[in-house]
Coordinates of C-alpha atoms in Angstrom, one line a residue:
M1 CA 168.7 61.6 133.3
N2 CA 169.0 62.6 129.6
N3 CA 168.6 60.2 126.7
S4 CA 172.3 60.2 125.9
L5 CA 173.2 59.2 129.4
Q6 CA 170.5 56.5 129.5
L7 CA 171.8 55.1 126.2
K8 CA 175.4 55.0 127.5
L9 CA 174.3 53.1 130.7
L10 CA 172.3 50.6 128.7
T11 CA 175.2 50.0 126.4
L12 CA 177.6 49.4 129.4
I13 CA 175.1 47.0 131.0
T14 CA 174.8 45.1 127.7
V15 CA 178.5 44.9 127.2
V16 CA 179.2 43.6 130.7
G17 CA 176.4 41.1 130.3
L18 CA 177.8 39.8 127.0
V19 CA 181.3 39.4 128.6
L20 CA 179.8 37.4 131.5
A21 CA 177.8 35.2 129.2
G22 CA 180.8 34.8 126.8
C23 CA 182.9 33.5 129.7
N24 CA 180.1 31.2 130.9
F25 CA 180.2 32.7 134.4
D26 CA 176.5 32.0 135.0
S27 CA 175.8 29.2 132.6
S28 CA 173.9 26.3 133.9
K29 CA 175.0 24.0 131.1
K30 CA 177.7 21.4 131.9
T31 CA 180.3 20.3 129.6
D32 CA 181.7 16.7 129.7
S33 CA 184.9 18.0 131.3
E34 CA 182.8 19.7 134.0
T35 CA 181.3 16.3 135.1
S36 CA 183.3 15.2 138.1
E37 CA 184.7 11.7 138.2
N38 CA 184.1 11.6 141.9
S39 CA 181.1 12.3 144.1
K40 CA 182.0 15.8 145.1
T41 CA 179.3 18.4 144.7
N42 CA 180.1 21.8 143.3
K43 CA 179.8 23.2 146.8
D44 CA 182.4 20.8 148.1
K45 CA 184.9 21.4 145.2
Q46 CA 188.0 23.4 145.7
V47 CA 187.7 25.9 142.8
L48 CA 189.7 29.0 142.2
N49 CA 188.5 31.6 139.7
M50 CA 190.9 34.1 138.2
V51 CA 191.4 36.6 135.3
E52 CA 194.2 37.1 132.9
A53 CA 194.5 40.1 130.5
S54 CA 195.7 38.0 127.5
E55 CA 195.4 34.6 125.9
I56 CA 198.1 31.9 126.3
P57 CA 200.6 32.6 123.5
T58 CA 201.9 29.1 123.4
M59 CA 201.8 25.8 125.3
D60 CA 205.0 24.5 123.7
S61 CA 207.6 24.9 126.5
T62 CA 210.4 25.0 123.9
L63 CA 208.9 28.2 122.4
A64 CA 207.4 30.0 125.4
H65 CA 208.8 33.4 126.3
D66 CA 206.1 35.2 128.3
N67 CA 204.7 35.1 131.8
V68 CA 201.3 33.8 130.9
S69 CA 202.7 30.8 129.2
F70 CA 205.3 30.3 131.9
T71 CA 202.6 30.2 134.6
V72 CA 200.4 27.7 132.8
L73 CA 203.3 25.5 131.8
S74 CA 204.8 25.4 135.3
N75 CA 201.5 24.3 136.8
V76 CA 200.6 21.6 134.3
N77 CA 204.2 20.3 133.9
E78 CA 207.2 19.7 136.1
G79 CA 210.9 19.7 135.5
L80 CA 213.9 18.4 137.5
Y81 CA 213.3 21.2 140.0
R82 CA 210.3 23.4 140.8
L83 CA 210.2 26.7 142.7
G84 CA 209.1 26.0 146.3
K85 CA 206.9 27.9 148.6
D86 CA 209.9 30.1 149.6
H87 CA 210.9 30.6 145.9
N88 CA 213.9 28.4 146.3
P89 CA 214.4 25.4 144.0
E90 CA 213.4 22.0 145.2
L91 CA 213.6 18.6 143.6
A92 CA 210.5 17.7 141.5
M93 CA 210.8 15.1 138.7
A94 CA 214.2 14.3 140.0
K95 CA 214.2 12.5 143.3
D96 CA 217.9 13.0 143.9
V97 CA 221.1 14.3 142.3
K98 CA 224.7 13.5 142.6
V99 CA 227.4 16.0 141.8
S100 CA 231.0 15.2 140.7
K101 CA 233.9 16.7 142.8
D102 CA 234.7 19.3 140.2
G103 CA 231.0 20.4 140.1
L104 CA 230.7 19.7 136.4
V105 CA 228.7 16.5 136.2
H106 CA 225.2 16.4 137.7
T107 CA 223.5 13.0 137.7
F108 CA 219.8 13.0 138.3
T109 CA 217.6 10.1 139.2
I110 CA 214.1 10.5 137.7
R111 CA 211.4 9.6 140.1
D112 CA 208.6 7.1 139.3
A113 CA 206.1 9.4 137.6
N114 CA 203.8 9.3 134.7
W115 CA 202.5 11.5 132.0
S116 CA 198.7 12.1 131.9
N117 CA 198.4 9.4 129.2
G118 CA 200.0 6.8 131.4
E119 CA 203.4 6.8 129.8
P120 CA 206.4 7.0 132.3
V121 CA 208.4 10.1 132.6
T122 CA 212.0 9.2 131.5
A123 CA 215.4 10.8 131.2
A124 CA 215.0 10.7 127.4
D125 CA 212.1 13.1 127.8
F126 CA 214.5 15.8 129.0
V127 CA 217.1 15.1 126.4
F128 CA 214.5 15.4 123.6
S129 CA 213.0 18.6 125.0
W130 CA 216.2 20.4 125.7
Q131 CA 217.6 19.6 122.2
R132 CA 214.3 20.6 120.7
V133 CA 214.7 24.1 122.1
F134 CA 217.6 24.6 119.7
N135 CA 215.9 22.8 116.8
E136 CA 212.8 25.0 117.2
T137 CA 214.9 28.1 117.7
G138 CA 213.2 28.8 121.0
H139 CA 213.4 32.3 122.5
Y140 CA 215.2 31.0 125.5
A141 CA 217.8 28.8 124.0
S142 CA 220.2 31.3 125.6
M143 CA 219.2 29.9 129.0
F144 CA 221.3 26.9 128.4
E145 CA 224.3 29.1 128.0
T146 CA 223.3 31.0 131.1
A147 CA 223.1 27.7 133.0
N148 CA 226.6 26.8 131.7
I149 CA 225.4 23.6 130.0
L150 CA 228.3 22.1 128.0
N151 CA 228.6 23.2 124.4
A152 CA 225.4 25.4 124.6
N153 CA 227.4 28.5 123.4
D154 CA 228.9 26.7 120.5
I155 CA 225.5 25.3 119.4
L156 CA 224.0 28.8 119.6
K157 CA 226.7 30.1 117.3
G158 CA 226.2 27.2 114.9
E159 CA 229.7 25.8 115.6
K160 CA 228.5 22.4 117.0
P161 CA 225.4 20.2 116.4
V162 CA 222.7 20.1 119.0
K163 CA 223.5 16.4 119.8
N164 CA 226.6 17.7 121.5
L165 CA 224.6 19.5 124.2
G166 CA 225.7 18.4 127.7
V167 CA 222.7 16.3 128.5
K168 CA 222.5 12.5 128.2
A169 CA 220.1 9.7 129.2
L170 CA 222.3 7.0 130.8
D171 CA 219.2 4.8 131.2
E172 CA 215.5 5.2 131.5
K173 CA 215.7 6.9 134.9
T174 CA 219.2 8.4 134.9
L175 CA 219.9 11.8 133.4
E176 CA 223.5 13.2 133.2
V177 CA 223.9 16.9 132.8
T178 CA 227.4 18.2 132.1
L179 CA 228.4 21.8 132.6
A180 CA 231.1 23.9 130.9
S181 CA 232.0 25.4 134.3
P182 CA 230.5 24.9 137.8
T183 CA 227.6 27.1 138.9
A184 CA 225.9 27.3 142.3
L185 CA 222.7 28.4 140.6
L186 CA 222.0 25.3 138.5
G187 CA 218.9 24.3 140.5
Q188 CA 217.6 27.9 140.2
Y189 CA 218.1 27.8 136.4
L190 CA 216.5 24.4 136.0
T191 CA 213.2 25.6 137.5
F192 CA 212.7 27.7 134.3
P193 CA 210.0 26.4 132.0
T194 CA 212.4 26.1 129.0
F195 CA 213.9 23.1 130.9
L196 CA 210.6 21.2 131.1
P197 CA 210.5 17.6 129.6
Q198 CA 208.5 16.6 126.6
N199 CA 207.6 13.0 125.5
Q200 CA 209.1 12.5 122.0
K201 CA 206.6 9.8 120.9
Y202 CA 203.6 12.0 121.8
V203 CA 205.0 15.3 120.3
E204 CA 205.9 13.6 117.0
S205 CA 202.5 11.9 116.9
Q206 CA 200.7 15.3 117.0
G207 CA 203.0 16.9 114.4
E208 CA 202.1 20.5 113.7
K209 CA 199.0 20.3 115.9
Y210 CA 201.2 19.7 119.0
A211 CA 200.3 22.1 121.9
L212 CA 197.7 24.0 119.9
E213 CA 194.8 22.7 122.0
A214 CA 194.3 21.3 125.5
D215 CA 193.8 17.8 124.0
K216 CA 197.0 18.1 122.0
L217 CA 199.1 17.9 125.1
I218 CA 200.0 15.5 127.8
Y219 CA 200.9 16.6 131.3
N220 CA 203.2 15.5 134.2
G221 CA 202.5 18.3 136.7
P222 CA 199.9 18.9 139.4
F223 CA 197.2 20.0 136.9
M224 CA 196.0 19.4 133.4
L225 CA 194.4 21.8 130.9
S226 CA 190.9 20.3 130.6
E227 CA 189.6 23.2 128.5
W228 CA 191.2 26.0 126.4
K229 CA 188.8 28.4 124.7
H230 CA 191.1 30.6 122.8
D231 CA 190.9 34.3 123.7
A232 CA 188.2 33.5 126.2
S233 CA 189.3 31.2 129.0
W234 CA 191.1 28.0 130.1
K235 CA 190.5 25.5 132.9
Y236 CA 193.1 23.7 135.0
R237 CA 191.9 20.4 136.5
K238 CA 193.8 18.3 139.1
N239 CA 196.0 15.7 137.5
P240 CA 195.1 12.3 139.1
K241 CA 198.3 10.8 137.7
Y242 CA 200.6 13.4 139.3
W243 CA 203.2 11.7 141.6
D244 CA 202.3 14.1 144.5
A245 CA 198.6 14.3 143.8
D246 CA 197.7 13.7 147.5
N247 CA 199.1 17.1 148.4
V248 CA 197.2 19.0 145.7
K249 CA 194.0 20.4 147.2
L250 CA 192.5 22.4 144.3
D251 CA 190.1 20.6 142.0
E252 CA 189.9 23.3 139.4
V253 CA 191.3 26.7 138.5
N254 CA 189.3 28.7 136.0
V255 CA 191.1 31.6 134.2
F256 CA 189.0 34.0 132.2
V257 CA 190.6 36.3 129.6
V258 CA 189.4 39.8 130.5
K259 CA 191.4 42.7 129.1
E260 CA 189.5 45.7 130.6
S261 CA 190.3 46.5 134.2
A262 CA 186.8 47.9 134.8
T263 CA 185.3 44.5 133.8
Q264 CA 187.7 42.6 136.0
L265 CA 186.7 44.8 138.9
N266 CA 183.0 44.1 138.2
L267 CA 183.6 40.4 138.2
Y268 CA 185.4 40.6 141.5
D269 CA 182.6 42.7 143.1
T270 CA 180.0 40.3 141.9
K271 CA 182.1 37.3 143.3
K272 CA 182.6 35.7 139.9
V273 CA 186.4 35.7 140.4
D274 CA 188.6 35.5 143.5
I275 CA 191.6 37.7 142.7
I276 CA 192.4 40.6 140.5
N277 CA 195.1 43.3 140.0
L278 CA 193.6 46.7 140.4
S279 CA 194.2 49.5 137.9
S280 CA 195.6 52.8 139.3
A281 CA 192.2 54.4 138.8
S282 CA 190.6 52.1 141.4
V283 CA 193.2 52.0 144.1
D284 CA 192.0 55.0 146.1
Q285 CA 188.5 53.5 146.1
Y286 CA 189.5 50.1 147.4
K287 CA 192.7 50.8 149.5
D288 CA 190.8 50.5 152.8
D289 CA 189.0 47.3 151.7
K290 CA 189.8 44.2 153.8
D291 CA 190.6 42.3 150.6
F292 CA 193.2 44.9 149.4
S293 CA 196.9 44.6 149.5
S294 CA 199.8 46.1 147.6
M295 CA 203.3 44.8 146.9
A296 CA 206.4 45.6 144.9
D297 CA 207.0 43.1 142.1
S298 CA 210.4 42.2 140.6
E299 CA 209.5 43.3 137.1
I300 CA 211.3 46.5 136.0
F301 CA 210.4 49.1 133.4
F302 CA 213.0 51.2 131.6
L303 CA 213.8 53.1 128.5
R304 CA 216.0 51.4 126.0
F305 CA 218.1 53.7 123.8
N306 CA 219.1 52.8 120.3
H307 CA 222.8 53.3 120.7
N308 CA 223.1 53.5 116.9
N309 CA 221.1 56.7 116.8
K310 CA 223.5 59.6 116.4
A311 CA 222.1 61.5 119.4
L312 CA 221.3 58.6 121.6
G313 CA 224.7 57.1 121.0
N314 CA 225.9 60.1 123.1
E315 CA 226.3 59.4 126.8
N316 CA 225.6 62.9 127.9
I317 CA 222.3 63.0 126.0
R318 CA 221.2 59.7 127.4
R319 CA 222.1 60.8 130.9
A320 CA 220.2 64.1 130.5
I321 CA 217.0 62.2 129.4
D322 CA 217.3 59.8 132.3
M323 CA 217.4 62.8 134.8
S324 CA 214.7 64.9 133.1
W325 CA 211.6 63.6 134.8
D326 CA 210.3 63.2 138.3
K327 CA 210.2 59.5 138.9
E328 CA 208.6 59.8 142.3
A329 CA 205.7 61.8 141.0
H330 CA 205.3 59.3 138.2
V331 CA 204.7 56.3 140.5
D332 CA 202.7 58.3 143.0
R333 CA 200.4 60.2 140.7
I334 CA 200.3 58.3 137.4
L335 CA 200.7 54.7 138.4
N336 CA 199.3 54.8 142.0
N337 CA 199.5 51.1 142.4
G338 CA 202.5 50.5 144.8
S339 CA 205.1 50.8 142.1
L340 CA 208.5 52.2 143.2
A341 CA 210.7 54.7 141.4
L342 CA 213.8 52.9 140.1
Y343 CA 217.3 54.4 140.1
G344 CA 219.2 51.3 139.2
L345 CA 218.9 48.0 137.3
V346 CA 218.2 45.4 140.1
P347 CA 215.0 46.1 142.0
K348 CA 214.4 46.4 145.7
D349 CA 213.8 43.3 147.9
F350 CA 214.9 40.9 145.1
S351 CA 218.4 39.9 146.0
F352 CA 220.4 39.9 149.2
S353 CA 224.2 39.7 149.7
P354 CA 225.8 36.8 151.7
A355 CA 225.6 39.2 154.6
G356 CA 221.9 39.8 154.1
K357 CA 222.0 43.3 152.6
D358 CA 219.6 44.3 149.9
F359 CA 221.4 44.7 146.5
R360 CA 219.5 48.0 145.9
E361 CA 220.4 49.3 149.3
L362 CA 224.1 48.4 148.8
N363 CA 224.4 50.2 145.4
G364 CA 222.0 53.0 146.3
D365 CA 220.4 55.4 143.7
L366 CA 222.4 55.8 140.5
N367 CA 222.3 58.7 138.0
T368 CA 220.2 61.1 140.1
G369 CA 220.4 64.8 139.8
K370 CA 218.4 68.0 139.5
I371 CA 216.9 69.4 136.2
E372 CA 219.6 72.0 136.0
E373 CA 222.2 69.2 135.8
A374 CA 220.2 67.4 133.1
Q375 CA 220.2 70.6 131.1
K376 CA 223.9 70.9 131.4
Y377 CA 224.4 67.3 130.2
L378 CA 222.1 67.9 127.3
A379 CA 223.9 71.1 126.3
E380 CA 227.3 69.3 126.4
G381 CA 225.9 66.3 124.4
L382 CA 224.3 68.6 121.7
K383 CA 227.7 70.4 121.4
E384 CA 229.5 67.0 120.9
I385 CA 227.2 65.9 118.1
G386 CA 227.0 69.4 116.5
Q387 CA 223.2 69.9 116.8
D388 CA 221.0 72.6 118.4
S389 CA 218.1 70.2 119.0
V390 CA 217.0 66.6 118.6
E391 CA 213.8 64.7 117.9
F392 CA 213.0 61.2 119.0
T393 CA 210.2 58.7 118.6
L394 CA 209.1 56.9 121.8
T395 CA 207.8 53.4 121.0
V396 CA 205.3 52.0 123.5
S397 CA 203.2 48.8 123.8
A398 CA 199.5 49.6 123.4
V399 CA 198.7 48.2 126.9
E400 CA 196.3 49.9 129.3
G401 CA 198.3 52.4 131.4
N402 CA 201.3 52.6 129.1
D403 CA 199.9 55.5 127.2
K404 CA 199.7 57.6 130.4
T405 CA 203.3 56.8 131.2
A406 CA 204.4 57.7 127.7
E407 CA 202.5 61.0 127.8
Y408 CA 204.0 61.8 131.2
L409 CA 207.5 61.2 129.8
K410 CA 206.9 63.2 126.7
N411 CA 205.6 66.2 128.8
Q412 CA 208.4 66.0 131.3
I413 CA 211.2 65.7 128.8
E414 CA 209.9 68.4 126.5
K415 CA 209.2 70.7 129.5
N416 CA 212.6 70.3 131.2
L417 CA 214.7 69.8 128.0
P418 CA 213.2 72.2 125.5
E419 CA 215.7 71.2 122.8
V420 CA 214.2 67.7 122.8
K421 CA 211.0 66.8 121.0
V422 CA 209.3 63.4 121.5
T423 CA 206.7 61.7 119.3
I424 CA 204.8 58.7 120.8
K425 CA 204.3 55.6 118.7
L426 CA 201.8 53.1 120.2
V427 CA 202.1 49.5 118.8
P428 CA 200.9 46.0 119.8
V429 CA 203.1 44.2 122.3
E430 CA 204.5 41.6 119.8
Q431 CA 205.3 44.4 117.3
R432 CA 207.2 46.3 120.0
Y433 CA 209.2 43.2 120.7
E434 CA 209.9 42.8 116.9
L435 CA 210.9 46.5 116.6
E436 CA 213.3 46.1 119.6
S437 CA 214.9 43.0 118.2
A438 CA 215.4 44.7 114.8
L439 CA 216.6 48.0 116.4
E440 CA 214.0 49.9 114.5
Y441 CA 213.3 52.5 117.2
D442 CA 214.8 55.6 118.9
M443 CA 213.6 55.0 122.4
V444 CA 211.3 52.3 123.7
I445 CA 209.5 51.6 127.0
S446 CA 210.6 48.1 127.8
A447 CA 210.1 45.7 130.7
W448 CA 212.1 42.8 132.1
G449 CA 210.8 40.2 134.5
P450 CA 213.5 38.0 136.1
D451 CA 214.1 34.5 134.8
Y452 CA 215.7 33.4 138.1
I453 CA 216.4 34.9 141.5
D454 CA 219.9 36.3 141.1
P455 CA 221.1 39.8 140.0
M456 CA 222.6 38.2 136.9
T457 CA 219.2 37.8 135.4
Y458 CA 219.3 41.6 135.0
I459 CA 223.0 42.2 134.6
G460 CA 223.6 39.5 132.0
M461 CA 221.2 41.3 129.6
W462 CA 223.7 43.9 128.4
V463 CA 226.7 41.9 127.1
T464 CA 227.7 42.8 123.6
G465 CA 225.5 41.0 121.1
G466 CA 223.3 39.3 123.8
S467 CA 219.8 38.4 122.8
A468 CA 218.3 40.6 125.5
N469 CA 220.5 43.6 124.7
R470 CA 218.4 44.8 121.8
M471 CA 220.0 48.3 121.6
D472 CA 223.6 47.6 120.5
Y473 CA 225.2 48.7 123.8
S474 CA 228.7 47.5 124.0
N475 CA 231.4 47.8 126.6
T476 CA 234.3 45.3 126.6
E477 CA 235.0 46.0 130.3
Y478 CA 231.4 45.2 131.1
D479 CA 231.6 42.0 129.0
D480 CA 234.7 40.8 130.7
L481 CA 233.2 41.5 134.2
V482 CA 230.1 39.5 133.4
K483 CA 232.2 36.6 132.1
N484 CA 234.2 36.6 135.3
I485 CA 231.1 36.7 137.4
N486 CA 229.8 33.6 135.7
I487 CA 232.8 31.6 136.7
E488 CA 233.5 33.1 140.2
K489 CA 232.9 30.5 142.9
E490 CA 233.5 32.7 146.0
T491 CA 230.1 34.1 146.9
V492 CA 231.2 37.4 148.6
K493 CA 233.5 38.3 145.8
R494 CA 230.9 37.4 143.2
Y495 CA 228.3 39.7 144.8
E496 CA 230.8 42.6 144.9
M497 CA 231.5 42.0 141.2
M498 CA 227.7 42.2 140.4
L499 CA 227.5 45.5 142.3
E500 CA 230.4 46.8 140.3
A501 CA 228.8 45.7 137.0
E502 CA 225.6 47.6 137.7
K503 CA 227.6 50.7 138.5
L504 CA 229.5 50.4 135.3
L505 CA 226.3 50.2 133.3
F506 CA 225.1 53.5 134.8
E507 CA 228.5 55.1 134.3
D508 CA 227.7 54.7 130.7
A509 CA 224.1 55.8 131.2
A510 CA 223.2 52.8 129.0
I511 CA 219.5 52.7 129.9
A512 CA 217.1 54.9 131.8
P513 CA 215.2 53.1 134.6
L514 CA 211.6 54.0 135.1
Y515 CA 210.0 52.0 137.9
Q516 CA 209.8 48.7 139.7
R517 CA 206.3 47.4 139.1
G518 CA 203.8 47.4 141.9
L519 CA 200.7 45.4 142.3
A520 CA 197.5 46.5 143.9
V521 CA 195.6 43.3 144.6
L522 CA 192.1 42.3 145.7
Q523 CA 192.1 38.7 146.9
R524 CA 189.5 36.9 148.9
P525 CA 190.8 36.0 152.4
E526 CA 189.7 32.4 152.3
I527 CA 192.3 31.7 149.5
K528 CA 195.3 30.2 151.3
G529 CA 198.7 28.9 150.0
L530 CA 198.6 30.8 146.7
V531 CA 202.3 31.4 146.0
R532 CA 203.2 34.4 143.9
H533 CA 206.8 34.1 142.7
P534 CA 209.3 37.0 142.0
S535 CA 210.6 35.2 139.0
G536 CA 209.5 32.6 136.4
P537 CA 205.8 31.7 136.7
D538 CA 203.6 34.3 138.4
F539 CA 201.7 31.7 140.5
T540 CA 202.1 28.2 141.8
F541 CA 198.7 26.5 142.6
K542 CA 200.1 23.2 144.0
W543 CA 199.7 24.3 147.6
T544 CA 196.6 26.4 147.3
H545 CA 193.3 25.7 149.0
I546 CA 190.1 27.5 149.7
E547 CA 189.5 27.7 153.5
G548 CA 186.1 26.4 154.6
R549 CA 185.6 24.0 151.7

């Protein structure tokens, strides 16, 4: 072994050792929060250890807009509904609900439950929190419009004050929610973390410090954050004041922030953590392992086109770009993690018609074709804009694996469409979002995870001026169709309209789908009842237990 190789190995061992020490994986020191209030020994405790690739961006439910925050918030707090084991909404903080004959007024009775500081959970907690979403200009204020809450649209446009939002505390335990029009999906919408309650007295007592630390929050869900070491780790601990605490088996969940997939794998191999997502580079090595499984997720990745760009405002050029790369080769060779090539907007195994047919199967593959067809579309598009060639910048989040996808797209597009040149621009995730929102890009690799389990979570993105549009796509026929879907009561007709909307989007070649994310997972077989959701929070820990403990 030469000196250079020895030095590299020594450096790697040192780095891994520092990571383990920094996360306190092997520390024998006990903090106050690690001292159990009961007589359980560490061996007897139900403890789950996990990794996350990033810090919690926010613990303020009115501001949260990412899966990490959603997952934590949904396990330490509880709204009127929660997602059940089968991913369907079930009553949570509400013990029952009565609906008026016209479907507009929903009256919830809040169950006898307490916050972790002993204060009762009341109807006023929901009124305060929901109004605060608008006052704090939360990212998901638009969810109130999606849920058809009365006056949400006018409040978003600044035409009515937030006090006119269709939510009212009739008394301490009675909450009245009024809709602008009936929706069969209200329960599904209300599982979303934006609709979680907050205790006004506590929030105001913390001022600007609210939700910045674990001890600057109170909790009404199955767990509490007992520790939050920023950029390093956080710890869930069972909430003894939770109304259904008897059915919560886990004592602790430890989550360690580990960005590098190789380090995550080392932690799994050394039994420091119990579940990880494998990188594509490790799949072949572990695919025969008893702990290995792969699954298709419901998050989709796609190219947004800036429709204000002269060339990308041309339908034929957009269509040519979408048809110019081998999507199957991309998921098989580059990603290699169970991802599926995507030829539509709504992913596979996500939504099923009233007759039980998969949405993706019903609409089939859209905008497919051979390279020769893509070249013809490009030639026609270039002729229409009066140019012989075009150059685009492809903006990409600097996240592990994205660079390989970007390079693949660049090589495929330039190889198959020689008149197109692509420059890759890697930026931090938050900057990519800011550039999207400001339309300061040509093309961008974007992703969308569903907010609720219905095709409209994808279809509703593309209405003119919508907050999720972020590319100035506009089609009045599409807008009218979405509007009618939102008020259609007959389920079969509504589903047919959603199928039609997706087809219309691709008749315009509005976006270029890339893939449906796949997950290659290593998980210890003794972990039972860990629910991984297709929308909203990634995991629910309420029903999880470790077999044999």
